[in-house]
């Protein structure tokens, strides 16, 4: 026993009243390095120990605000700086959508980092040792006793005085707490080769397993069954057919339903002459054309065809649809551009049916007439 | 049978005469204003009457709810204060009276009362099984009678306990409260839908009932807080009420300030994100013209300002800051209802004049008057409530 280093002198009490009075007295006697451990929060203990209000709230505020700042930077950087995309017609920095992100990060960092700070201050992390661990004292106060200890480092430490003080307040057990020998000689083992080798091994095993699973295991039987099925997928060869192609052409001289081929690919001039708008300029056709124009054309060409793009410079702005060149084009020539695309503009054949394309041409004509009306319109 | 509870020492003091004078003055000014308003511009006045009705409903039904959750949760910290909510809850008796002028002008407020409009509109005729004047009247009568009925049972038992100290009365009230809570949830939700949401009969929001409830809870709690803190600082309650009781009051206020913001934002976020025209027009109307500033100021007055005032721990124990926060919240709730109702009356810009001022004056006057009236005949503290002593010894 004698060679052990003493850490503190402790006392266990039976009732919360005793411990409150004892704590008051200890404080009155001028002890500074003491603490109280109870199985549950005892009301009035803060007053008895004359503790000043905890400053942990400011830590929480600081970390909460930094969490919010991190969320603002994260959302701003990802959606405005690094990868701006128009989603649902909303601005790049769509603030309401990011509020949940900010809220979550604020709460998360405030909660986690405040606890981490508390542990850092109390335990001096990465150290997780404390002389009170594994003592009878700790076992008692974590079930039904109320404990108080005064550290030996306190300036007023005097065994006799402390003992008599504890006895005055009906302490049931009074005993010294010693440092654990192994703990006193304990050193951080983070830099020991054994630990580092262990870490490296874990890293290698984890990454190796991951690599094997994703790149090898997935292609072995039976995991590959889902991928290798006995059917012909596009672009595959198939020996049953004489030409060896898995994909078949339609039977010669036939057309699939609703799949009328476009005959004027790469032939704008012929299209301009040969194609005639089959639609009549009725209110319904204009309405259909306006609807389709507003959806597919207006993002680049602008609602009025003036080339005032809403794409914020992500695509080069197209020329105006009101130029003399476009006005002089036949309906078929415009139809050709919609079908085949032109320069940066892609083909809209997959988005628009024949009828819709012609309706759009009608609407573009109406737009052109609105800026460059004919003499006869005045009548 | 358990022993009757011994009363806690309590001497009843007369309320300051200024209180009833203020109440009478407010009612006099408000009543003149309101009557003139109905004579001048009936439509505008009845819209304002609807705002006042919903505000008083918040205080009345909300107070009954506060009483019920105290019984159900077994809370002791609020027991010394419970009578304040019991007095305030008595305004539910005024609700039918306040609803009458609005009800008489139903035709000028609610679009769905116009049969020819409903018939021409596919959506409205689909809703007409619910939104028709007859069923509406039935529902309103049900709401009022449920609130009044449960108010009567709860407070009568509480009052009886003052004289005989029977502990069983508390047990009965706990059961009554348990029955009341689902009724309250349904009636308040449907009241919010009927009186406020149906102003725009095409619009719908599934969270609307909760939204109105969060404001209701805040309004009832903050009105009670003002009276509790004011009267306790002047020594009208019994000895033993500590800062810890205040703290719980402040913490509950603070929690519901956050709850309101959470619900309000949830409603907005989903509608904003989905961007469906049948939902967004309601918010767009509140983003039009001058309404934009009201909308933005709601965020500050209803959430940020009381949040900042109540956030620090000492603030929840400080009587002055509690009253400041409560006044802000009470004003915010009135503004909130104004913001919910009035855009239907004045699209693009909101009407604000003496008419809009007269109604809140009358509302506050009436509530205060009911409080003073109830105070005369009852104790401010439930002196024989079995939880009272624990409530007075309550420490955090």
XYZ file of C-alpha atoms in Angstrom:
775
model
C 0.000 0.000 0.000
C 2.681 2.435 1.030
C 4.336 2.676 -2.362
C 1.083 3.676 -4.028
C 0.548 7.309 -4.952
C -2.491 8.857 -3.384
C -4.861 10.775 -5.662
C -7.573 12.016 -3.363
C -9.442 11.469 -0.154
C -13.039 10.368 -0.616
C -16.205 10.016 1.414
C -19.479 8.292 0.677
C -22.752 9.642 2.053
C -26.152 8.044 2.336
C -28.490 10.929 1.600
C -28.558 13.901 -0.755
C -28.999 16.264 2.214
C -25.737 15.124 3.775
C -23.791 15.588 0.576
C -25.206 19.069 -0.017
C -24.214 20.188 3.469
C -20.814 18.521 3.134
C -20.202 20.216 -0.211
C -21.215 23.581 1.268
C -18.783 23.117 4.114
C -15.932 21.959 1.875
C -16.407 25.045 -0.254
C -16.571 27.245 2.856
C -13.272 25.833 4.110
C -11.660 27.028 0.897
C -10.999 23.778 -0.916
C -10.765 24.210 -4.642
C -9.843 20.838 -6.148
C -12.756 18.731 -5.100
C -15.726 17.243 -6.856
C -19.035 15.569 -6.113
C -20.386 12.408 -7.761
C -24.012 11.430 -7.416
C -26.183 8.792 -9.091
C -28.559 11.490 -10.385
C -28.525 15.301 -10.567
C -29.063 16.580 -7.015
C -31.100 19.800 -6.927
C -29.290 22.703 -5.395
C -25.818 21.219 -5.825
C -24.682 24.037 -8.116
C -25.582 26.556 -5.415
C -23.928 24.511 -2.669
C -20.683 24.269 -4.630
C -21.040 27.903 -5.730
C -20.419 26.936 -9.339
C -20.573 29.726 -11.843
C -22.930 29.161 -14.774
C -21.479 26.675 -17.226
C -19.705 28.135 -20.214
C -20.478 25.062 -22.287
C -23.416 26.964 -23.808
C -21.006 29.300 -25.594
C -19.115 26.293 -26.922
C -22.405 24.918 -28.258
C -23.227 28.293 -29.818
C -19.807 28.483 -31.455
C -19.953 24.985 -32.884
C -23.582 25.414 -33.932
C -22.728 28.565 -35.855
C -19.681 26.975 -37.452
C -21.833 24.000 -38.461
C -24.241 26.414 -40.110
C -21.396 28.224 -41.844
C -20.037 24.893 -43.072
C -23.485 24.043 -44.480
C -23.714 27.411 -46.244
C -20.257 26.941 -47.782
C -21.031 23.324 -48.733
C -24.323 24.123 -50.449
C -22.971 27.265 -52.104
C -19.807 25.614 -53.388
C -21.498 22.490 -54.737
C -24.513 24.136 -56.348
C -23.172 27.498 -57.472
C -19.404 27.245 -57.937
C -18.491 23.667 -58.705
C -21.476 22.110 -60.456
C -24.214 24.628 -61.188
C -27.345 23.039 -62.577
C -30.817 24.380 -63.143
C -33.152 22.074 -61.230
C -36.885 22.539 -61.569
C -36.406 26.087 -62.809
C -35.111 27.194 -59.422
C -32.146 29.518 -58.949
C -28.739 27.936 -58.390
C -28.732 28.966 -54.784
C -32.222 27.719 -53.891
C -32.124 28.837 -50.280
C -35.255 27.157 -48.799
C -34.071 23.779 -50.029
C -30.800 24.174 -48.166
C -32.363 25.198 -44.865
C -32.777 21.544 -43.757
C -29.096 20.955 -44.551
C -28.126 23.974 -42.472
C -30.419 22.940 -39.647
C -29.078 19.403 -39.538
C -25.429 20.410 -39.693
C -25.976 23.076 -37.033
C -27.601 20.632 -34.655
C -25.171 17.823 -35.433
C -21.997 19.805 -34.948
C -23.357 21.624 -31.899
C -24.273 18.338 -30.208
C -21.328 16.150 -31.188
C -18.599 18.752 -30.859
C -19.907 20.090 -27.541
C -19.718 16.588 -26.071
C -16.274 16.147 -27.635
C -15.114 19.425 -26.090
C -16.422 18.341 -22.717
C -14.523 15.066 -22.951
C -11.426 16.875 -24.131
C -11.478 19.149 -21.095
C -12.290 16.464 -18.539
C -10.189 13.609 -19.863
C -7.490 15.394 -21.824
C -8.187 13.157 -24.821
C -6.806 10.888 -26.314
C -6.200 9.886 -22.719
C -9.118 7.895 -21.363
C -7.700 7.134 -17.932
C -8.865 8.584 -14.669
C -7.814 7.502 -11.173
C -11.457 7.168 -10.170
C -12.072 4.447 -12.719
C -12.597 0.965 -11.306
C -12.620 2.094 -7.693
C -15.140 1.070 -5.051
C -15.963 4.749 -4.760
C -17.103 4.955 -8.394
C -19.090 1.722 -8.106
C -20.923 3.083 -5.054
C -21.786 6.499 -6.531
C -23.051 4.969 -9.724
C -25.610 2.902 -7.818
C -27.020 4.507 -4.666
C -24.377 6.488 -2.742
C -23.400 10.153 -2.851
C -19.664 10.717 -3.078
C -17.264 13.602 -2.545
C -13.496 13.642 -2.965
C -10.783 16.187 -2.359
C -7.634 15.918 -4.456
C -4.218 15.776 -2.864
C -3.081 18.609 -5.092
C -5.378 21.019 -3.267
C -3.372 23.632 -1.378
C -5.275 23.083 1.846
C -5.030 19.302 1.716
C -4.685 17.904 5.231
C -5.775 14.369 5.955
C -6.811 14.944 9.570
C -8.879 18.029 8.798
C -10.630 16.327 5.905
C -11.386 13.187 7.882
C -12.983 15.088 10.728
C -14.961 17.211 8.273
C -16.328 14.120 6.548
C -17.229 12.497 9.855
C -19.147 15.563 10.944
C -21.502 15.101 7.996
C -22.257 11.411 8.604
C -19.951 10.008 5.933
C -20.364 6.231 5.940
C -17.128 5.286 4.147
C -14.002 7.433 4.275
C -11.033 6.191 2.313
C -8.128 7.358 0.188
C -8.114 6.750 -3.566
C -4.819 5.679 -5.111
C -3.519 5.886 -8.605
C -3.447 2.539 -10.334
C 0.240 1.550 -10.709
C -0.180 0.490 -14.292
C -1.886 3.754 -15.076
C 0.843 5.852 -13.515
C 3.444 4.207 -15.713
C 1.151 4.196 -18.680
C 2.320 5.864 -21.849
C 0.422 6.618 -25.010
C 0.850 3.687 -27.334
C -0.266 5.405 -30.514
C 3.258 5.446 -31.958
C 4.219 1.913 -31.064
C 5.066 -0.212 -34.142
C 2.527 -2.854 -33.114
C -0.308 -0.357 -33.195
C 0.772 1.199 -36.469
C 1.198 -2.210 -38.129
C -2.256 -3.147 -36.877
C -3.739 -0.002 -38.423
C -2.019 -0.660 -41.757
C -3.240 -4.278 -41.736
C -6.828 -3.175 -41.140
C -6.562 -0.670 -43.979
C -5.142 -3.256 -46.376
C -7.723 -5.900 -45.460
C -10.664 -3.502 -45.753
C -9.623 -2.046 -49.073
C -8.611 -5.483 -50.399
C -11.971 -6.996 -49.511
C -13.799 -4.080 -51.057
C -11.764 -4.305 -54.254
C -12.241 -8.072 -54.502
C -15.999 -7.855 -53.920
C -16.678 -5.113 -56.425
C -14.272 -6.153 -59.161
C -13.951 -9.936 -58.942
C -16.675 -11.507 -56.846
C -19.449 -9.780 -58.787
C -18.318 -11.557 -61.969
C -18.166 -15.058 -60.498
C -20.881 -17.650 -60.501
C -23.482 -17.366 -58.955
C -23.226 -13.595 -58.481
C -22.898 -13.072 -62.223
C -26.185 -14.795 -63.071
C -28.108 -11.593 -63.129
C -25.708 -10.086 -65.670
C -25.257 -13.094 -67.963
C -28.733 -13.926 -69.183
C -29.631 -16.007 -72.223
C -31.092 -13.186 -74.200
C -29.783 -10.926 -76.903
C -29.021 -7.440 -75.767
C -28.463 -4.576 -78.205
C -25.151 -4.579 -80.090
C -24.607 -8.307 -79.448
C -23.804 -10.802 -82.153
C -25.939 -13.915 -82.636
C -24.918 -16.890 -84.747
C -28.455 -18.035 -85.581
C -28.806 -15.241 -88.141
C -26.829 -15.470 -91.333
C -25.358 -11.965 -91.011
C -24.467 -12.601 -87.350
C -26.214 -9.437 -86.070
C -28.294 -9.759 -82.931
C -30.301 -6.643 -83.795
C -32.639 -7.015 -86.751
C -33.708 -4.500 -89.377
C -37.389 -4.113 -90.159
C -38.621 -6.256 -93.010
C -37.813 -4.549 -96.297
C -40.525 -2.262 -97.585
C -42.314 -1.905 -94.219
C -42.502 0.890 -91.653
C -43.177 0.489 -87.966
C -46.328 2.149 -86.692
C -45.837 5.839 -85.955
C -42.217 5.687 -87.119
C -42.376 7.467 -90.449
C -38.749 7.966 -91.499
C -37.486 11.457 -92.226
C -36.305 11.557 -95.789
C -34.283 14.742 -95.786
C -31.380 14.097 -93.442
C -28.490 16.345 -94.422
C -30.672 17.839 -97.144
C -32.002 21.171 -95.809
C -32.594 22.693 -99.220
C -34.701 19.788 -100.421
C -36.664 19.797 -97.170
C -37.317 23.501 -97.602
C -38.937 22.922 -100.950
C -40.658 19.605 -100.405
C -42.170 19.942 -96.934
C -45.385 21.876 -96.461
C -47.076 22.541 -93.154
C -50.077 20.192 -92.997
C -51.698 22.051 -90.075
C -54.233 24.814 -90.373
C -53.612 27.955 -88.307
C -56.386 27.228 -85.801
C -56.491 28.353 -82.185
C -55.822 24.790 -80.972
C -52.769 24.385 -83.169
C -51.364 27.713 -82.019
C -52.011 26.732 -78.404
C -50.219 23.414 -78.928
C -47.342 25.174 -80.647
C -47.058 27.760 -77.867
C -47.047 25.049 -75.216
C -44.292 23.070 -76.913
C -42.323 26.199 -77.824
C -42.418 27.425 -74.198
C -41.218 24.048 -72.943
C -38.520 23.098 -75.449
C -37.491 26.202 -77.383
C -37.882 29.089 -74.952
C -35.021 28.147 -72.566
C -32.550 29.148 -75.307
C -34.528 31.173 -77.826
C -36.492 33.117 -75.206
C -40.235 33.319 -74.834
C -40.470 35.713 -77.779
C -37.810 34.206 -80.000
C -35.339 37.035 -79.487
C -32.520 34.731 -78.452
C -32.615 35.985 -74.856
C -31.610 32.711 -73.252
C -32.499 31.804 -69.678
C -29.558 29.405 -69.497
C -27.292 31.887 -67.727
C -24.462 31.522 -70.208
C -24.190 27.767 -69.949
C -24.953 27.526 -73.658
C -24.102 30.127 -76.293
C -27.130 32.296 -76.984
C -28.790 31.420 -80.320
C -29.453 34.102 -82.923
C -32.830 35.784 -83.014
C -35.717 34.046 -84.783
C -36.782 37.432 -86.107
C -33.833 37.825 -88.470
C -34.596 38.289 -92.120
C -32.950 34.950 -92.866
C -35.304 32.960 -90.671
C -38.315 34.993 -91.726
C -37.590 34.172 -95.335
C -37.210 30.478 -94.661
C -40.055 28.219 -95.688
C -41.957 26.271 -93.057
C -40.188 23.137 -94.247
C -36.753 24.707 -93.627
C -37.656 25.516 -90.004
C -39.148 22.052 -89.616
C -35.857 20.646 -90.832
C -33.876 22.513 -88.164
C -36.203 21.266 -85.419
C -35.902 17.717 -86.711
C -32.193 17.584 -87.356
C -30.764 20.336 -85.205
C -28.247 22.908 -86.330
C -24.824 23.857 -84.961
C -25.123 23.539 -81.140
C -28.859 22.903 -81.261
C -29.666 19.188 -81.014
C -32.450 17.310 -82.771
C -35.855 17.531 -81.080
C -37.258 14.444 -82.844
C -37.395 12.427 -79.643
C -39.249 15.146 -77.748
C -41.692 16.336 -80.384
C -44.017 14.374 -82.637
C -44.546 15.423 -86.254
C -47.717 17.238 -85.433
C -46.148 19.048 -82.501
C -43.198 20.123 -84.622
C -45.503 21.601 -87.251
C -47.547 23.326 -84.525
C -44.322 24.812 -83.183
C -43.479 26.076 -86.668
C -46.909 27.722 -86.751
C -46.258 29.414 -83.434
C -42.820 30.624 -84.549
C -44.468 32.147 -87.592
C -46.931 33.919 -85.304
C -44.047 35.241 -83.189
C -42.334 36.563 -86.306
C -45.488 38.255 -87.499
C -45.877 39.945 -84.118
C -42.658 41.904 -84.613
C -42.703 42.217 -88.403
C -46.316 42.483 -89.321
C -47.347 42.520 -92.975
C -49.045 45.495 -94.508
C -52.207 43.454 -94.901
C -52.397 42.817 -91.145
C -53.447 46.405 -90.652
C -56.717 45.881 -92.470
C -60.580 6.654 -0.190
C -57.704 9.010 0.087
C -57.489 11.792 2.601
C -58.791 15.231 1.641
C -55.971 17.622 0.863
C -55.247 20.405 3.307
C -55.365 23.850 1.761
C -52.232 25.863 1.160
C -52.193 29.198 2.931
C -53.556 31.772 0.514
C -55.106 35.168 1.003
C -57.009 36.584 -1.875
C -56.141 40.102 -2.896
C -58.283 42.415 -4.945
C -57.002 42.898 -8.464
C -55.710 46.401 -9.123
C -58.657 48.578 -10.108
C -56.700 49.739 -13.136
C -57.016 46.270 -14.664
C -60.783 46.261 -14.926
C -60.695 49.921 -15.956
C -58.287 49.107 -18.763
C -60.456 46.165 -19.816
C -63.603 48.295 -19.848
C -61.883 51.089 -21.733
C -60.509 48.693 -24.336
C -63.930 47.120 -24.795
C -65.604 50.518 -25.084
C -63.133 51.792 -27.688
C -63.050 48.483 -29.519
C -66.802 48.027 -29.555
C -67.446 51.487 -30.969
C -64.810 50.869 -33.604
C -66.186 47.457 -34.508
C -69.806 48.635 -34.751
C -68.758 51.575 -36.919
C -66.674 49.219 -39.030
C -69.662 46.982 -39.696
C -71.724 50.024 -40.659
C -69.067 51.465 -42.961
C -67.647 48.466 -44.747
C -69.386 45.244 -43.857
C -67.168 42.960 -45.923
C -63.913 44.363 -44.595
C -65.288 44.337 -41.063
C -66.410 40.727 -41.269
C -62.978 39.646 -42.538
C -61.497 41.423 -39.520
C -64.167 39.824 -37.363
C -62.935 36.452 -38.596
C -59.369 37.368 -37.601
C -60.609 38.368 -34.141
C -62.689 35.202 -33.841
C -59.700 32.983 -34.625
C -57.490 34.937 -32.234
C -59.955 34.565 -29.361
C -60.428 30.894 -30.307
C -56.661 30.497 -29.956
C -56.718 31.898 -26.438
C -59.875 30.049 -25.381
C -59.427 26.596 -26.870
C -55.661 26.815 -26.317
C -56.164 27.512 -22.598
C -58.478 24.513 -22.234
C -55.802 22.461 -23.965
C -53.138 23.777 -21.558
C -55.277 22.731 -18.585
C -55.763 19.285 -20.095
C -52.091 18.636 -20.824
C -51.168 19.677 -17.299
C -53.467 16.979 -15.936
C -52.347 14.428 -18.501
C -48.637 15.055 -18.230
C -48.795 15.107 -14.444
C -46.907 18.411 -14.498
C -46.510 20.015 -11.078
C -44.594 23.176 -11.959
C -47.637 24.691 -13.639
C -50.183 23.762 -10.970
C -49.861 27.090 -9.085
C -50.541 28.879 -12.387
C -53.313 26.653 -13.695
C -56.115 28.952 -12.634
C -54.855 31.657 -14.990
C -55.478 29.300 -17.916
C -58.791 28.298 -16.354
C -59.883 31.940 -16.228
C -58.659 32.658 -19.744
C -60.332 29.523 -21.043
C -63.684 31.083 -20.149
C -63.496 33.134 -23.341
C -64.836 30.052 -25.142
C -68.255 31.264 -23.982
C -67.746 34.412 -26.065
C -66.937 32.500 -29.230
C -70.537 31.990 -30.442
C -71.148 35.693 -29.862
C -68.046 36.681 -31.826
C -68.855 34.194 -34.557
C -72.341 35.570 -35.089
C -71.485 38.740 -37.073
C -69.025 36.714 -39.164
C -71.596 33.990 -39.703
C -74.201 36.500 -40.848
C -71.772 37.744 -43.500
C -70.631 34.293 -44.567
C -71.669 35.042 -48.111
C -69.260 37.917 -48.515
C -66.301 36.029 -47.028
C -66.400 32.490 -48.376
C -66.412 31.813 -52.102
C -67.859 28.323 -51.606
C -71.140 29.727 -50.272
C -71.958 31.016 -53.752
C -73.913 28.170 -55.319
C -73.541 29.377 -58.907
C -69.744 29.573 -58.525
C -69.596 26.106 -57.035
C -71.704 24.629 -59.800
C -69.512 26.101 -62.519
C -66.339 24.905 -60.850
C -65.470 21.225 -61.066
C -63.137 21.256 -58.062
C -65.512 23.192 -55.830
C -68.491 21.035 -56.709
C -66.336 18.036 -55.837
C -65.754 19.548 -52.427
C -69.332 20.676 -51.933
C -70.231 17.577 -49.913
C -68.033 19.043 -47.184
C -68.022 22.739 -47.942
C -71.683 23.695 -47.809
C -73.386 26.148 -45.463
C -75.516 23.545 -43.676
C -72.702 21.168 -42.806
C -70.483 24.149 -41.976
C -73.033 25.402 -39.440
C -73.322 21.945 -37.902
C -69.565 21.665 -37.569
C -69.159 25.103 -36.015
C -71.833 24.297 -33.438
C -70.022 21.025 -32.650
C -66.672 22.804 -32.194
C -68.059 25.402 -29.821
C -70.069 22.933 -27.790
C -67.127 20.531 -27.372
C -64.833 23.295 -26.154
C -67.438 24.721 -23.809
C -68.448 21.295 -22.499
C -64.922 20.201 -21.623
C -64.090 23.616 -20.237
C -67.079 23.354 -17.895
C -66.241 19.836 -16.696
C -62.556 20.527 -16.095
C -62.971 23.837 -14.292
C -66.000 22.764 -12.281
C -64.059 19.840 -10.828
C -61.099 22.082 -10.150
C -63.300 24.621 -8.380
C -65.047 21.940 -6.339
C -61.661 20.738 -5.143
C -61.024 24.141 -3.551
C -63.794 23.510 -1.051
C -63.639 19.771 -0.370
C -60.068 18.803 -1.269
C -61.167 15.547 -2.817
C -58.202 13.900 -4.544
C -60.475 11.860 -6.781
C -61.445 15.016 -8.618
C -57.907 15.198 -9.984
C -58.176 11.590 -11.156
C -61.497 12.323 -12.850
C -59.996 15.370 -14.537
C -57.112 13.273 -15.841
C -59.609 10.937 -17.502
C -61.644 13.851 -18.852
C -58.452 15.371 -20.278
C -57.559 12.100 -21.970
C -60.934 12.095 -23.676
C -60.630 15.779 -24.547
C -57.250 15.630 -26.319
C -58.378 13.703 -29.455
C -61.527 15.838 -29.611
C -59.410 18.951 -29.333
C -57.067 17.772 -32.077
C -59.945 17.105 -34.450
C -62.032 20.180 -33.649
C -59.110 22.586 -33.849
C -57.885 21.061 -37.119
C -61.335 21.270 -38.691
C -61.906 24.738 -37.258
C -58.683 25.881 -38.934
C -59.730 24.241 -42.195
C -63.286 25.611 -42.082
C -62.635 29.172 -40.959
C -59.249 29.886 -42.554
C -58.222 27.327 -45.191
C -61.609 27.382 -46.919
C -61.165 31.106 -47.609
C -59.259 29.838 -50.636
C -61.392 26.779 -51.338
C -59.106 25.543 -54.126
C -56.080 25.500 -51.912
C -55.115 22.682 -49.612
C -52.342 21.950 -47.157
C -52.404 18.803 -45.064
C -50.333 20.392 -42.323
C -52.646 23.388 -41.923
C -54.365 22.183 -38.745
C -51.026 21.670 -37.022
C -49.899 25.077 -38.221
C -52.862 26.782 -36.592
C -52.459 24.637 -33.476
C -48.831 25.712 -33.011
C -49.958 29.338 -33.008
C -52.867 28.547 -30.704
C -50.616 26.977 -28.129
C -48.240 29.946 -28.293
C -50.995 32.534 -27.977
C -52.687 30.823 -25.008
C -49.351 30.295 -23.294
C -48.042 33.809 -23.845
C -51.274 35.493 -22.709
C -51.177 33.362 -19.565
C -47.466 34.107 -19.089
C -48.048 37.855 -19.143
C -50.726 37.593 -16.438
C -48.815 35.020 -14.359
C -45.581 36.974 -14.271
C -47.302 40.310 -13.712
C -49.510 39.005 -10.886
C -46.799 36.919 -9.255
C -44.351 39.812 -9.164
C -47.045 41.769 -7.331
C -47.616 38.895 -4.919
C -51.050 37.697 -5.966
C -50.084 34.028 -5.871
C -48.972 31.980 -2.880
C -45.462 31.849 -1.467
C -43.056 29.317 -2.900
C -43.170 30.028 -6.612
C -39.560 30.171 -7.683
C -37.528 31.045 -10.720
C -37.622 27.361 -11.643
C -41.371 27.616 -12.274
C -40.671 30.612 -14.499
C -37.942 28.682 -16.241
C -40.340 25.886 -17.194
C -42.833 28.438 -18.466
C -40.143 30.121 -20.543
C -38.817 26.806 -21.819
C -42.289 25.768 -22.987
C -42.711 29.099 -24.782
C -39.291 28.726 -26.341
C -40.045 25.170 -27.464
C -43.257 26.218 -29.165
C -41.621 29.208 -30.855
C -39.369 26.638 -32.502
C -42.289 24.300 -33.145
C -44.183 27.032 -34.968
C -41.163 27.843 -37.120
C -40.649 24.166 -37.873
C -44.254 23.642 -38.957
C -44.462 26.916 -40.876
C -41.269 26.141 -42.732
C -42.318 22.543 -43.430
C -45.511 23.774 -45.031
C -43.654 26.316 -47.113
C -40.782 24.042 -48.139
C -42.950 21.284 -49.611
C -45.082 23.713 -51.584
C -42.058 25.667 -52.780
C -40.184 22.532 -53.798
C -43.022 20.757 -55.573
C -43.872 24.037 -57.317
C -47.371 22.898 -58.276
C -49.594 25.767 -59.411
C -52.610 24.519 -57.417
C -50.621 24.978 -54.212
C -48.171 27.796 -54.900
C -50.783 30.459 -55.658
C -51.560 30.743 -51.948
C -47.983 31.743 -51.166
C -47.712 33.861 -54.301
C -50.715 35.887 -53.098
C -48.752 36.506 -49.910
C -45.698 37.531 -51.908
C -47.630 40.132 -53.886
C -47.202 43.819 -53.298
C -47.210 44.919 -49.687
C -48.001 41.416 -48.444
C -44.381 40.507 -49.168
C -43.262 42.679 -46.265
C -45.836 41.167 -43.930
C -44.650 37.685 -44.908
C -41.014 38.522 -44.284
C -41.761 40.321 -41.026
C -43.645 37.236 -39.789
C -40.373 35.300 -39.897
C -38.742 37.903 -37.677
C -41.596 38.687 -35.323
C -42.942 35.166 -34.947
C -39.653 33.310 -34.840
C -36.301 35.112 -34.769
C -37.163 37.884 -32.300
C -38.765 35.726 -29.573
C -36.099 33.090 -30.257
C -33.302 35.532 -29.518
C -35.097 36.994 -26.494
C -35.795 33.582 -24.961
C -32.667 31.658 -25.995
C -30.277 32.443 -23.083
C -30.888 30.478 -19.900
C -31.237 33.540 -17.611
C -33.901 35.004 -19.928
C -36.327 32.225 -19.087
C -36.126 33.152 -15.406
C -36.255 36.902 -15.881
C -39.804 38.271 -15.415
C -39.178 41.292 -17.625
C -37.838 39.338 -20.565
C -40.602 36.741 -20.220
C -43.215 39.485 -20.516
C -41.406 41.094 -23.449
C -41.225 37.764 -25.284
C -44.877 36.991 -24.514
C -46.058 40.348 -25.830
C -44.052 39.838 -29.007
C -45.488 36.342 -29.473
C -49.044 37.474 -28.817
C -48.693 40.237 -31.382
C -47.063 37.768 -33.762
C -49.974 35.374 -33.471
C -52.453 38.115 -34.294
C -50.293 39.120 -37.232
C -50.110 35.469 -38.287
C -53.892 35.097 -38.409
C -54.169 38.468 -40.146
C -51.674 37.149 -42.688
C -53.648 33.930 -43.131
C -57.044 35.570 -43.573
C -56.693 39.034 -45.057
C -54.987 38.355 -48.411
C -58.319 36.896 -49.532
C -59.922 40.263 -48.844
C -57.243 42.563 -50.165
C -55.116 40.983 -52.834
C -51.872 42.727 -53.749
C -51.915 45.229 -50.925
C -53.252 44.895 -47.453
C -55.844 47.200 -46.035
C -54.789 48.782 -42.790
C -56.653 51.490 -40.963
C -58.710 52.160 -37.875
C -60.887 49.133 -38.632
C -57.904 46.806 -38.342
C -56.905 48.426 -35.042
C -60.375 48.325 -33.468
C -60.694 44.544 -33.653
C -57.554 43.536 -31.730
C -58.385 46.205 -29.123
C -61.796 44.641 -28.592
C -60.294 41.142 -28.520
C -57.711 41.973 -25.841
C -60.311 43.948 -23.881
C -62.751 41.050 -23.889
C -60.151 38.495 -22.813
C -58.938 40.756 -20.027
C -62.506 41.442 -18.950
C -63.298 37.720 -18.758
C -60.190 37.219 -16.648
C -61.147 39.988 -14.221
C -64.711 38.678 -14.076
C -63.636 35.115 -13.295
C -61.097 36.333 -10.748
C -63.849 37.888 -8.643
C -65.591 34.595 -7.941
C -62.678 32.144 -7.705
C -59.298 31.664 -6.067
C -56.268 32.457 -8.187
C -54.571 29.328 -6.835
C -56.102 25.826 -6.660
C -55.467 25.735 -2.907
C -56.388 22.108 -2.342
C -54.948 20.600 -5.484
C -52.868 17.566 -4.431
C -50.094 18.621 -6.813
C -49.895 22.201 -5.563
C -47.405 21.615 -2.744
C -45.078 19.739 -5.028
C -45.517 22.516 -7.552
C -44.429 25.079 -4.988
C -41.419 22.971 -4.050
C -40.576 22.463 -7.692
C -36.867 22.734 -8.399
C -35.122 22.015 -11.641
